[in-house]
CSV table of N, CA and C and ligand atoms in Angstrom, one decimal:
chain,number,residue,atom,x,y,z
A,242,MET,N,0.8,-1.2,0.0
A,242,MET,CA,0.0,0.0,0.0
A,242,MET,C,0.9,1.3,0.0
A,243,THR,N,0.5,2.2,-0.9
A,243,THR,CA,1.2,3.4,-0.9
A,243,THR,C,0.5,4.4,0.1
A,244,ARG,N,1.2,5.5,0.4
A,244,ARG,CA,0.6,6.5,1.3
A,244,ARG,C,-0.6,7.1,0.5
A,245,GLU,N,-0.5,7.3,-0.8
A,245,GLU,CA,-1.6,7.9,-1.6
A,245,GLU,C,-2.8,7.0,-1.5
A,246,GLU,N,-2.6,5.7,-1.6
A,246,GLU,CA,-3.7,4.7,-1.5
A,246,GLU,C,-4.4,4.9,-0.1
A,247,ALA,N,-3.6,5.0,0.9
A,247,ALA,CA,-4.1,5.1,2.2
A,247,ALA,C,-5.0,6.4,2.3
A,248,LEU,N,-4.4,7.5,1.8
A,248,LEU,CA,-5.1,8.8,1.8
A,248,LEU,C,-6.4,8.8,1.0
A,249,ASP,N,-6.4,8.1,-0.1
A,249,ASP,CA,-7.6,7.9,-0.9
A,249,ASP,C,-8.7,7.2,-0.1
A,250,SER,N,-8.3,6.2,0.6
A,250,SER,CA,-9.3,5.4,1.3
A,250,SER,C,-9.8,6.3,2.5
A,251,ILE,N,-8.9,7.1,3.1
A,251,ILE,CA,-9.4,8.0,4.2
A,251,ILE,C,-10.4,9.0,3.6
A,252,LYS,N,-10.1,9.5,2.4
A,252,LYS,CA,-11.0,10.4,1.8
A,252,LYS,C,-12.4,9.8,1.6
A,253,ASP,N,-12.4,8.5,1.2
A,253,ASP,CA,-13.7,7.8,1.0
A,253,ASP,C,-14.4,7.5,2.2
A,254,ASN,N,-13.7,7.4,3.4
A,254,ASN,CA,-14.4,7.0,4.6
A,254,ASN,C,-14.5,8.0,5.7
A,255,VAL,N,-13.8,9.1,5.6
A,255,VAL,CA,-13.8,10.1,6.7
A,255,VAL,C,-14.2,11.5,6.1
A,256,GLU,N,-15.2,12.1,6.7
A,256,GLU,CA,-15.6,13.4,6.3
A,256,GLU,C,-15.0,14.5,7.2
A,257,ASN,N,-15.0,14.2,8.5
A,257,ASN,CA,-14.6,15.2,9.5
A,257,ASN,C,-13.1,15.6,9.3
A,258,ALA,N,-12.9,16.9,8.9
A,258,ALA,CA,-11.6,17.4,8.7
A,258,ALA,C,-10.7,17.2,9.9
A,259,ASN,N,-11.2,17.4,11.1
A,259,ASN,CA,-10.4,17.4,12.3
A,259,ASN,C,-10.0,15.9,12.6
A,260,LEU,N,-10.8,15.0,12.2
A,260,LEU,CA,-10.4,13.6,12.4
A,260,LEU,C,-9.3,13.2,11.4
A,261,VAL,N,-9.4,13.8,10.2
A,261,VAL,CA,-8.3,13.5,9.2
A,261,VAL,C,-7.0,14.1,9.8
A,262,LYS,N,-7.1,15.3,10.3
A,262,LYS,CA,-5.9,16.0,10.9
A,262,LYS,C,-5.3,15.2,12.0
A,263,HIS,N,-6.2,14.7,12.9
A,263,HIS,CA,-5.7,13.8,14.0
A,263,HIS,C,-4.9,12.6,13.4
A,264,MET,N,-5.4,12.0,12.4
A,264,MET,CA,-4.7,10.9,11.8
A,264,MET,C,-3.4,11.3,11.2
A,265,LEU,N,-3.4,12.5,10.5
A,265,LEU,CA,-2.1,13.0,10.0
A,265,LEU,C,-1.1,13.3,11.1
A,266,ALA,N,-1.6,13.8,12.2
A,266,ALA,CA,-0.7,14.2,13.3
A,266,ALA,C,-0.1,12.9,13.9
A,267,THR,N,-1.0,11.9,14.0
A,267,THR,CA,-0.6,10.6,14.5
A,267,THR,C,0.5,10.0,13.6
A,268,GLU,N,0.3,10.1,12.3
A,268,GLU,CA,1.3,9.6,11.3
A,268,GLU,C,2.6,10.3,11.5
A,269,ALA,N,2.6,11.6,11.7
A,269,ALA,CA,3.8,12.3,11.8
A,269,ALA,C,4.6,11.9,13.0
A,270,ILE,N,3.9,11.7,14.1
A,270,ILE,CA,4.6,11.3,15.4
A,270,ILE,C,5.1,9.9,15.2
A,271,MET,N,4.3,9.0,14.7
A,271,MET,CA,4.7,7.6,14.5
A,271,MET,C,6.0,7.5,13.6
A,272,CYS,N,6.0,8.3,12.6
A,272,CYS,CA,7.2,8.3,11.7
A,272,CYS,C,8.5,8.7,12.5
A,273,SER,N,8.3,9.8,13.3
A,273,SER,CA,9.4,10.3,14.1
A,273,SER,C,9.9,9.3,15.1
A,274,LEU,N,8.9,8.7,15.8
A,274,LEU,CA,9.2,7.7,16.8
A,274,LEU,C,9.9,6.5,16.2
A,275,ALA,N,9.5,6.1,15.0
A,275,ALA,CA,10.1,5.0,14.3
A,275,ALA,C,11.6,5.3,14.0
A,276,ARG,N,11.8,6.5,13.5
A,276,ARG,CA,13.2,6.9,13.3
A,276,ARG,C,14.0,6.9,14.5
A,277,ARG,N,13.4,7.4,15.6
A,277,ARG,CA,14.1,7.4,16.9
A,277,ARG,C,14.5,6.0,17.4
A,278,LEU,N,13.6,5.0,17.1
A,278,LEU,CA,13.8,3.7,17.6
A,278,LEU,C,14.4,2.7,16.6
A,279,GLY,N,14.7,3.2,15.4
A,279,GLY,CA,15.3,2.4,14.4
A,279,GLY,C,14.3,1.4,13.8
A,280,GLU,N,13.0,1.8,13.8
A,280,GLU,CA,12.0,0.9,13.3
A,280,GLU,C,11.6,1.3,11.9
A,281,ASP,N,10.7,0.6,11.3
A,281,ASP,CA,10.2,0.8,9.9
A,281,ASP,C,9.3,2.1,9.8
A,282,GLU,N,9.9,3.1,9.3
A,282,GLU,CA,9.2,4.4,9.3
A,282,GLU,C,7.9,4.3,8.5
A,283,GLU,N,8.0,3.7,7.4
A,283,GLU,CA,6.8,3.6,6.5
A,283,GLU,C,5.7,2.8,7.1
A,284,GLU,N,6.0,1.7,7.7
A,284,GLU,CA,5.0,0.8,8.4
A,284,GLU,C,4.4,1.6,9.6
A,285,TRP,N,5.2,2.2,10.4
A,285,TRP,CA,4.7,2.9,11.5
A,285,TRP,C,3.9,4.1,11.1
A,286,GLY,N,4.3,4.8,10.1
A,286,GLY,CA,3.6,6.0,9.7
A,286,GLY,C,2.2,5.6,9.1
A,287,LEU,N,2.2,4.6,8.3
A,287,LEU,CA,0.9,4.2,7.7
A,287,LEU,C,-0.1,3.7,8.8
A,288,THR,N,0.5,3.0,9.8
A,288,THR,CA,-0.4,2.6,10.9
A,288,THR,C,-1.0,3.7,11.6
A,289,GLY,N,-0.2,4.8,11.8
A,289,GLY,CA,-0.8,6.0,12.5
A,289,GLY,C,-1.8,6.7,11.6
A,290,LEU,N,-1.5,6.7,10.3
A,290,LEU,CA,-2.3,7.4,9.3
A,290,LEU,C,-3.7,6.7,9.3
A,291,LEU,N,-3.7,5.4,9.3
A,291,LEU,CA,-5.0,4.7,9.1
A,291,LEU,C,-5.8,4.4,10.3
A,292,HIS,N,-5.2,4.6,11.5
A,292,HIS,CA,-5.7,4.0,12.7
A,292,HIS,C,-7.2,4.3,13.1
A,293,ASP,N,-7.7,5.5,12.7
A,293,ASP,CA,-9.1,5.8,13.0
A,293,ASP,C,-10.0,5.8,11.7
A,294,ILE,N,-9.6,5.1,10.7
A,294,ILE,CA,-10.3,5.2,9.4
A,294,ILE,C,-11.8,4.8,9.5
A,295,ASP,N,-12.0,3.9,10.5
A,295,ASP,CA,-13.4,3.4,10.7
A,295,ASP,C,-14.3,4.3,11.6
A,296,MET,N,-13.7,5.3,12.2
A,296,MET,CA,-14.4,6.1,13.2
A,296,MET,C,-15.8,6.5,12.8
A,297,GLU,N,-16.0,7.0,11.6
A,297,GLU,CA,-17.3,7.5,11.2
A,297,GLU,C,-18.2,6.3,10.8
A,298,LEU,N,-17.6,5.3,10.2
A,298,LEU,CA,-18.3,4.1,9.7
A,298,LEU,C,-18.9,3.4,10.9
A,299,THR,N,-18.2,3.4,12.0
A,299,THR,CA,-18.7,2.6,13.2
A,299,THR,C,-19.5,3.5,14.1
A,300,GLY,N,-19.6,4.8,13.8
A,300,GLY,CA,-20.5,5.7,14.4
A,300,GLY,C,-20.5,5.7,15.9
A,301,GLY,N,-19.3,5.6,16.5
A,301,GLY,CA,-19.2,5.7,18.0
A,301,GLY,C,-19.4,4.4,18.7
A,302,ASP,N,-19.7,3.3,17.9
A,302,ASP,CA,-19.8,2.0,18.5
A,302,ASP,C,-18.4,1.4,18.8
A,303,MET,N,-18.0,1.6,20.1
A,303,MET,CA,-16.7,1.2,20.4
A,303,MET,C,-16.4,-0.3,20.3
A,304,ASN,N,-17.5,-1.1,20.3
A,304,ASN,CA,-17.2,-2.5,20.1
A,304,ASN,C,-16.8,-2.9,18.7
A,305,SER,N,-17.2,-2.1,17.7
A,305,SER,CA,-16.7,-2.4,16.4
A,305,SER,C,-15.6,-1.5,15.9
A,306,HIS,N,-15.4,-0.3,16.6
A,306,HIS,CA,-14.3,0.6,16.3
A,306,HIS,C,-13.0,-0.1,16.4
A,307,SER,N,-12.2,0.0,15.4
A,307,SER,CA,-10.8,-0.5,15.3
A,307,SER,C,-10.8,-2.0,14.8
A,308,LYS,N,-11.9,-2.7,15.0
A,308,LYS,CA,-12.0,-4.0,14.4
A,308,LYS,C,-12.2,-3.9,12.9
A,309,LEU,N,-13.2,-3.0,12.6
A,309,LEU,CA,-13.4,-2.7,11.2
A,309,LEU,C,-12.2,-2.0,10.6
A,310,GLY,N,-11.6,-1.1,11.4
A,310,GLY,CA,-10.4,-0.4,10.9
A,310,GLY,C,-9.3,-1.3,10.5
A,311,ALA,N,-9.1,-2.3,11.4
A,311,ALA,CA,-8.0,-3.3,11.1
A,311,ALA,C,-8.4,-4.1,9.8
A,312,ASP,N,-9.7,-4.4,9.6
A,312,ASP,CA,-10.1,-5.1,8.4
A,312,ASP,C,-9.9,-4.2,7.2
A,313,LEU,N,-10.2,-3.0,7.3
A,313,LEU,CA,-10.0,-2.0,6.1
A,313,LEU,C,-8.5,-1.9,5.8
A,314,ALA,N,-7.7,-1.8,6.8
A,314,ALA,CA,-6.3,-1.7,6.6
A,314,ALA,C,-5.7,-2.9,5.9
A,315,ARG,N,-6.2,-4.1,6.4
A,315,ARG,CA,-5.8,-5.4,5.7
A,315,ARG,C,-6.2,-5.4,4.2
A,316,GLU,N,-7.4,-4.9,3.9
A,316,GLU,CA,-7.9,-4.8,2.5
A,316,GLU,C,-7.0,-3.9,1.7
A,317,LEU,N,-6.4,-2.9,2.3
A,317,LEU,CA,-5.5,-2.0,1.6
A,317,LEU,C,-4.1,-2.6,1.5
A,318,GLY,N,-3.9,-3.7,2.2
A,318,GLY,CA,-2.6,-4.3,2.1
A,318,GLY,C,-1.7,-4.2,3.3
A,319,ALA,N,-2.3,-3.8,4.4
A,319,ALA,CA,-1.5,-3.6,5.6
A,319,ALA,C,-1.0,-5.0,6.1
A,320,SER,N,0.1,-5.0,6.7
A,320,SER,CA,0.6,-6.2,7.3
A,320,SER,C,-0.2,-6.6,8.6
A,321,GLU,N,-0.1,-7.9,9.0
A,321,GLU,CA,-0.8,-8.3,10.2
A,321,GLU,C,-0.4,-7.5,11.4
A,322,ALA,N,0.9,-7.1,11.4
A,322,ALA,CA,1.4,-6.3,12.5
A,322,ALA,C,0.8,-4.9,12.6
A,323,MET,N,0.5,-4.4,11.4
A,323,MET,CA,-0.1,-3.0,11.4
A,323,MET,C,-1.6,-3.2,11.8
A,324,ALA,N,-2.3,-4.2,11.3
A,324,ALA,CA,-3.7,-4.5,11.6
A,324,ALA,C,-3.8,-4.7,13.1
A,325,HIS,N,-2.9,-5.5,13.7
A,325,HIS,CA,-3.0,-5.7,15.1
A,325,HIS,C,-2.9,-4.5,15.9
A,326,ALA,N,-1.9,-3.6,15.5
A,326,ALA,CA,-1.7,-2.4,16.3
A,326,ALA,C,-3.0,-1.5,16.2
A,327,ILE,N,-3.6,-1.5,15.0
A,327,ILE,CA,-4.8,-0.7,14.8
A,327,ILE,C,-6.0,-1.3,15.7
A,328,PHE,N,-6.1,-2.6,15.6
A,328,PHE,CA,-7.1,-3.3,16.4
A,328,PHE,C,-7.0,-3.0,17.9
A,329,CYS,N,-5.8,-3.2,18.5
A,329,CYS,CA,-5.7,-3.1,19.9
A,329,CYS,C,-5.5,-1.7,20.4
A,330,HIS,N,-5.5,-0.7,19.6
A,330,HIS,CA,-5.4,0.7,20.1
A,330,HIS,C,-6.7,1.1,20.8
A,331,ASN,N,-7.8,0.4,20.5
A,331,ASN,CA,-9.1,0.6,21.2
A,331,ASN,C,-9.1,-0.3,22.4
A,332,GLU,N,-9.1,0.3,23.6
A,332,GLU,CA,-9.0,-0.5,24.8
A,332,GLU,C,-10.2,-1.3,25.1
A,333,THR,N,-11.4,-1.0,24.4
A,333,THR,CA,-12.6,-1.7,24.6
A,333,THR,C,-12.4,-3.2,24.3
A,334,HIS,N,-11.5,-3.5,23.4
A,334,HIS,CA,-11.3,-4.9,23.0
A,334,HIS,C,-10.5,-5.7,24.0
A,335,ALA,N,-9.8,-4.9,24.9
A,335,ALA,CA,-9.0,-5.5,25.9
A,335,ALA,C,-8.0,-6.5,25.4
A,336,VAL,N,-7.4,-6.1,24.2
A,336,VAL,CA,-6.3,-7.0,23.6
A,336,VAL,C,-5.0,-6.5,24.1
A,337,PRO,N,-4.2,-7.3,24.7
A,337,PRO,CA,-2.9,-6.9,25.2
A,337,PRO,C,-2.0,-6.3,24.1
A,338,LEU,N,-1.3,-5.2,24.5
A,338,LEU,CA,-0.3,-4.6,23.6
A,338,LEU,C,0.9,-5.5,23.6
A,339,GLU,N,1.2,-6.1,22.4
A,339,GLU,CA,2.3,-7.0,22.3
A,339,GLU,C,3.6,-6.4,21.8
A,340,THR,N,3.5,-5.8,20.6
A,340,THR,CA,4.7,-5.4,19.9
A,340,THR,C,5.0,-3.9,20.2
A,341,LYS,N,6.1,-3.5,19.8
A,341,LYS,CA,6.5,-2.1,19.9
A,341,LYS,C,5.5,-1.2,19.1
A,342,LEU,N,5.1,-1.7,17.9
A,342,LEU,CA,4.2,-1.0,17.1
A,342,LEU,C,2.8,-0.8,17.8
A,343,ASP,N,2.4,-1.9,18.5
A,343,ASP,CA,1.1,-1.8,19.3
A,343,ASP,C,1.2,-0.7,20.3
A,344,LYS,N,2.4,-0.7,21.0
A,344,LYS,CA,2.5,0.2,22.2
A,344,LYS,C,2.7,1.7,21.6
A,345,ALA,N,3.4,1.8,20.5
A,345,ALA,CA,3.7,3.1,20.0
A,345,ALA,C,2.4,3.8,19.6
A,346,LEU,N,1.5,3.1,18.8
A,346,LEU,CA,0.3,3.7,18.4
A,346,LEU,C,-0.6,4.1,19.6
A,347,PHE,N,-0.6,3.2,20.6
A,347,PHE,CA,-1.4,3.4,21.8
A,347,PHE,C,-1.0,4.7,22.5
A,348,CYS,N,0.3,4.9,22.6
A,348,CYS,CA,0.7,6.1,23.4
A,348,CYS,C,0.8,7.4,22.6
A,349,VAL,N,0.9,7.2,21.2
A,349,VAL,CA,1.0,8.4,20.4
A,349,VAL,C,-0.4,9.0,20.2
A,350,ASP,N,-1.4,8.2,20.1
A,350,ASP,CA,-2.8,8.6,19.8
A,350,ASP,C,-3.2,9.8,20.7
A,351,PRO,N,-3.2,9.6,22.0
A,351,PRO,CA,-3.6,10.7,22.9
A,351,PRO,C,-2.6,11.9,23.0
A,352,LEU,N,-1.4,11.6,22.6
A,352,LEU,CA,-0.4,12.8,22.7
A,352,LEU,C,-0.8,13.8,21.7
A,353,THR,N,-1.4,13.4,20.5
A,353,THR,CA,-1.8,14.4,19.5
A,353,THR,C,-2.8,15.4,20.1
A,354,GLY,N,-3.7,14.9,20.9
A,354,GLY,CA,-4.8,15.7,21.5
A,354,GLY,C,-4.2,16.7,22.5
A,355,LEU,N,-3.3,16.2,23.3
A,355,LEU,CA,-2.7,17.1,24.3
A,355,LEU,C,-2.0,18.3,23.6
A,356,ILE,N,-1.2,18.0,22.6
A,356,ILE,CA,-0.5,19.0,21.9
A,356,ILE,C,-1.4,20.0,21.2
A,357,ILE,N,-2.4,19.5,20.5
A,357,ILE,CA,-3.4,20.4,19.9
A,357,ILE,C,-4.0,21.3,20.9
A,358,ALA,N,-4.4,20.7,22.0
A,358,ALA,CA,-5.0,21.5,23.1
A,358,ALA,C,-4.1,22.6,23.6
A,359,ALA,N,-2.8,22.3,23.7
A,359,ALA,CA,-1.8,23.2,24.1
A,359,ALA,C,-1.6,24.4,23.1
A,360,ALA,N,-1.8,24.1,21.8
A,360,ALA,CA,-1.8,25.1,20.8
A,360,ALA,C,-3.0,26.0,20.9
A,361,LEU,N,-4.2,25.4,21.1
A,361,LEU,CA,-5.4,26.1,21.0
A,361,LEU,C,-5.6,27.1,22.1
A,362,VAL,N,-4.9,26.9,23.2
A,362,VAL,CA,-5.1,27.9,24.3
A,362,VAL,C,-4.2,29.1,24.2
A,363,ARG,N,-3.4,29.1,23.2
A,363,ARG,CA,-2.5,30.2,22.9
A,363,ARG,C,-3.3,31.3,22.1
A,364,PRO,N,-3.0,32.6,22.3
A,364,PRO,CA,-3.7,33.6,21.6
A,364,PRO,C,-3.7,33.4,20.1
A,365,ASP,N,-2.6,33.0,19.6
A,365,ASP,CA,-2.5,32.8,18.1
A,365,ASP,C,-3.0,31.4,17.6
A,366,LYS,N,-3.2,30.6,18.6
A,366,LYS,CA,-3.7,29.2,18.3
A,366,LYS,C,-2.8,28.5,17.3
A,367,LYS,N,-1.5,28.8,17.4
A,367,LYS,CA,-0.5,28.1,16.5
A,367,LYS,C,0.4,27.2,17.3
A,368,LEU,N,0.9,26.2,16.5
A,368,LEU,CA,1.8,25.2,17.1
A,368,LEU,C,3.2,25.8,17.2
A,369,ALA,N,3.5,26.7,16.3
A,369,ALA,CA,4.9,27.2,16.2
A,369,ALA,C,5.5,27.7,17.6
A,370,GLY,N,4.6,28.4,18.3
A,370,GLY,CA,5.1,29.0,19.6
A,370,GLY,C,5.0,28.1,20.8
A,371,VAL,N,4.5,26.9,20.6
A,371,VAL,CA,4.3,26.0,21.7
A,371,VAL,C,5.7,25.4,22.1
A,372,GLU,N,6.0,25.5,23.4
A,372,GLU,CA,7.2,24.9,23.9
A,372,GLU,C,7.0,23.6,24.6
A,373,ALA,N,8.0,22.7,24.5
A,373,ALA,CA,7.8,21.4,25.1
A,373,ALA,C,7.6,21.5,26.6
A,374,LYS,N,8.2,22.5,27.2
A,374,LYS,CA,8.0,22.6,28.7
A,374,LYS,C,6.6,23.0,29.0
A,375,SER,N,5.9,23.7,28.2
A,375,SER,CA,4.5,24.1,28.5
A,375,SER,C,3.6,22.9,28.3
A,376,VAL,N,3.9,22.0,27.3
A,376,VAL,CA,3.1,20.8,27.1
A,376,VAL,C,3.4,19.9,28.3
A,377,ARG,N,4.6,19.8,28.8
A,377,ARG,CA,4.9,19.0,30.0
A,377,ARG,C,4.1,19.5,31.2
A,378,LYS,N,4.0,20.9,31.3
A,378,LYS,CA,3.3,21.5,32.4
A,378,LYS,C,1.8,21.1,32.3
A,379,ARG,N,1.3,21.2,31.1
A,379,ARG,CA,-0.1,20.9,30.8
A,379,ARG,C,-0.4,19.4,31.1
A,380,PHE,N,0.6,18.6,30.8
A,380,PHE,CA,0.4,17.2,31.1
A,380,PHE,C,0.1,16.9,32.6
A,381,LYS,N,0.7,17.7,33.4
A,381,LYS,CA,0.6,17.5,34.9
A,381,LYS,C,-0.7,18.2,35.4
A,382,GLU,N,-1.3,19.1,34.6
A,382,GLU,CA,-2.6,19.7,35.0
A,382,GLU,C,-3.7,18.8,34.6
A,383,LYS,N,-4.3,18.1,35.6
A,383,LYS,CA,-5.3,17.1,35.3
A,383,LYS,C,-6.5,17.7,34.6
A,384,SER,N,-6.8,18.9,35.0
A,384,SER,CA,-8.1,19.5,34.5
A,384,SER,C,-7.9,20.1,33.0
A,385,PHE,N,-6.7,20.2,32.6
A,385,PHE,CA,-6.4,20.6,31.2
A,385,PHE,C,-6.6,19.5,30.2
A,386,ALA,N,-7.4,19.7,29.2
A,386,ALA,CA,-7.8,18.6,28.3
A,386,ALA,C,-8.0,17.3,29.0
A,387,ALA,N,-9.0,17.4,29.9
A,387,ALA,CA,-9.2,16.3,30.9
A,387,ALA,C,-9.4,14.9,30.2
A,388,GLY,N,-9.9,15.0,29.0
A,388,GLY,CA,-10.2,13.7,28.3
A,388,GLY,C,-9.0,13.0,27.8
A,389,VAL,N,-7.8,13.7,27.8
A,389,VAL,CA,-6.6,13.1,27.3
A,389,VAL,C,-6.0,12.2,28.4
A,390,ASP,N,-5.9,10.9,28.1
A,390,ASP,CA,-5.4,9.9,29.1
A,390,ASP,C,-3.9,10.0,29.3
A,391,ARG,N,-3.5,10.5,30.4
A,391,ARG,CA,-2.1,10.7,30.7
A,391,ARG,C,-1.4,9.4,30.9
A,392,GLN,N,-2.1,8.4,31.5
A,392,GLN,CA,-1.4,7.1,31.7
A,392,GLN,C,-1.1,6.5,30.4
A,393,GLN,N,-2.0,6.7,29.4
A,393,GLN,CA,-1.8,6.1,28.1
A,393,GLN,C,-0.6,6.7,27.4
A,394,ILE,N,-0.4,8.0,27.6
A,394,ILE,CA,0.7,8.7,27.0
A,394,ILE,C,2.0,8.2,27.7
A,395,SER,N,1.9,8.0,29.0
A,395,SER,CA,3.1,7.6,29.8
A,395,SER,C,3.6,6.2,29.4
A,396,LEU,N,2.8,5.5,28.7
A,396,LEU,CA,3.3,4.1,28.2
A,396,LEU,C,4.5,4.2,27.3
A,397,CYS,N,4.9,5.4,26.9
A,397,CYS,CA,6.1,5.5,26.0
A,397,CYS,C,7.3,5.0,26.8
A,398,SER,N,7.2,4.9,28.1
A,398,SER,CA,8.3,4.4,28.9
A,398,SER,C,8.6,2.9,28.5
A,399,GLN,N,7.5,2.2,28.1
A,399,GLN,CA,7.7,0.8,27.7
A,399,GLN,C,8.5,0.7,26.4
A,400,LEU,N,8.7,1.8,25.7
A,400,LEU,CA,9.5,1.8,24.5
A,400,LEU,C,10.9,2.4,24.8
A,401,SER,N,11.1,2.5,26.1
A,401,SER,CA,12.4,3.1,26.5
A,401,SER,C,12.6,4.6,26.0
A,402,VAL,N,11.5,5.3,25.9
A,402,VAL,CA,11.5,6.7,25.7
A,402,VAL,C,10.9,7.4,26.9
A,403,GLU,N,11.6,8.3,27.5
A,403,GLU,CA,11.1,9.0,28.7
A,403,GLU,C,10.1,10.0,28.2
A,404,LEU,N,9.2,10.3,29.1
A,404,LEU,CA,8.0,11.2,28.8
A,404,LEU,C,8.5,12.5,28.3
A,405,ASP,N,9.5,13.1,28.9
A,405,ASP,CA,9.9,14.4,28.4
A,405,ASP,C,10.4,14.4,26.9
A,406,GLU,N,11.1,13.4,26.6
A,406,GLU,CA,11.6,13.2,25.2
A,406,GLU,C,10.4,12.9,24.3
A,407,PHE,N,9.5,12.1,24.8
A,407,PHE,CA,8.3,11.7,23.9
A,407,PHE,C,7.5,13.0,23.6
A,408,ILE,N,7.3,13.8,24.6
A,408,ILE,CA,6.5,15.1,24.3
A,408,ILE,C,7.3,16.0,23.3
A,409,GLU,N,8.6,16.1,23.5
A,409,GLU,CA,9.4,16.9,22.7
A,409,GLU,C,9.4,16.4,21.2
A,410,LEU,N,9.5,15.1,21.1
A,410,LEU,CA,9.5,14.5,19.8
A,410,LEU,C,8.2,14.6,19.1
A,411,GLY,N,7.1,14.5,19.9
A,411,GLY,CA,5.7,14.6,19.3
A,411,GLY,C,5.4,16.0,18.9
A,412,LEU,N,5.8,17.0,19.7
A,412,LEU,CA,5.6,18.4,19.4
A,412,LEU,C,6.4,18.8,18.1
A,413,LYS,N,7.6,18.4,18.0
A,413,LYS,CA,8.4,18.7,16.9
A,413,LYS,C,7.8,18.1,15.6
A,414,ALA,N,7.4,16.9,15.7
A,414,ALA,CA,6.8,16.2,14.5
A,414,ALA,C,5.5,16.9,14.1
A,415,MET,N,4.7,17.4,15.0
A,415,MET,CA,3.5,18.1,14.6
A,415,MET,C,3.8,19.5,14.1
A,416,GLN,N,4.8,20.1,14.7
A,416,GLN,CA,5.2,21.5,14.2
A,416,GLN,C,5.6,21.4,12.8
A,417,GLU,N,6.3,20.3,12.4
A,417,GLU,CA,6.8,20.2,11.0
A,417,GLU,C,5.7,20.1,10.0
A,418,ILE,N,4.5,19.7,10.4
A,418,ILE,CA,3.3,19.6,9.5
A,418,ILE,C,2.2,20.6,9.9
A,419,ALA,N,2.6,21.6,10.6
A,419,ALA,CA,1.6,22.6,11.2
A,419,ALA,C,0.7,23.2,10.1
A,420,PRO,N,1.2,23.5,8.9
A,420,PRO,CA,0.3,24.1,7.9
A,420,PRO,C,-0.8,23.0,7.4
A,421,VAL,N,-0.4,21.8,7.4
A,421,VAL,CA,-1.3,20.7,7.0
A,421,VAL,C,-2.4,20.6,8.1
A,422,LEU,N,-1.9,20.8,9.3
A,422,LEU,CA,-2.9,20.6,10.5
A,422,LEU,C,-3.7,21.9,10.7
A,423,GLY,N,-3.3,23.0,9.9
A,423,GLY,CA,-4.0,24.3,10.1
A,423,GLY,C,-3.8,24.9,11.5
A,424,LEU,N,-2.7,24.6,12.1
A,424,LEU,CA,-2.4,25.1,13.4
A,424,LEU,C,-1.1,25.9,13.4
B,67,FE2,FE1,-6.9,8.2,17.3
C-alpha cells in the first residue's frame, strides 16, 4: 500500500476534517518515533495514518471501532502487525499490547490531543510558539484537556522513551506539518 492509496481510502471513509488532521498528526509522530527507535518508518507512519479510518463508519460503537479499521487496513494491504496495532489501540477490546508498534500507536494517539489543546489555548492558536516545557506542564494539570489519558501517553516508557523526550519528539513532529494541520 502506498501513502496515496491510504489517503484515498481515508477520503472515501472520513468526512470530518479534524479527524483527518488527527490521523495525519498521529502519522507524523509515528514516523518520528520509528526513526528514533530504528523501526520501519513507512510501516509505523501508515499505521498511524490509518488507525481511525473506521471512526465514522462505526458511528461511535466502540465494540466495532478498530475491528473494522483493522479489516479495512488489511484490505488495503497492511501487514498483520499493522492491523493488530490498529485493532488493539481501542481499549474496549482489551487486547494486550504485544509489539513495539502496538505500544507506539497506543501512546502516540492521545499525545496528539494534548499537543493540539496546548496550541489552541494560545492567543495565536498556533503550534509554532508551543514549547515542550509548556506541554509538560499541561500534562501535569489534570483539568487541562481532561479527556486526554495521561497514563496512556506515559506508556512511552515501555518503548524506553522517557516522557519528556516523547513530548518533545511529538511536538516537533507536529510542528513540522503545522500548515497541513491548520495550526
Ligand atoms: Fe486516534
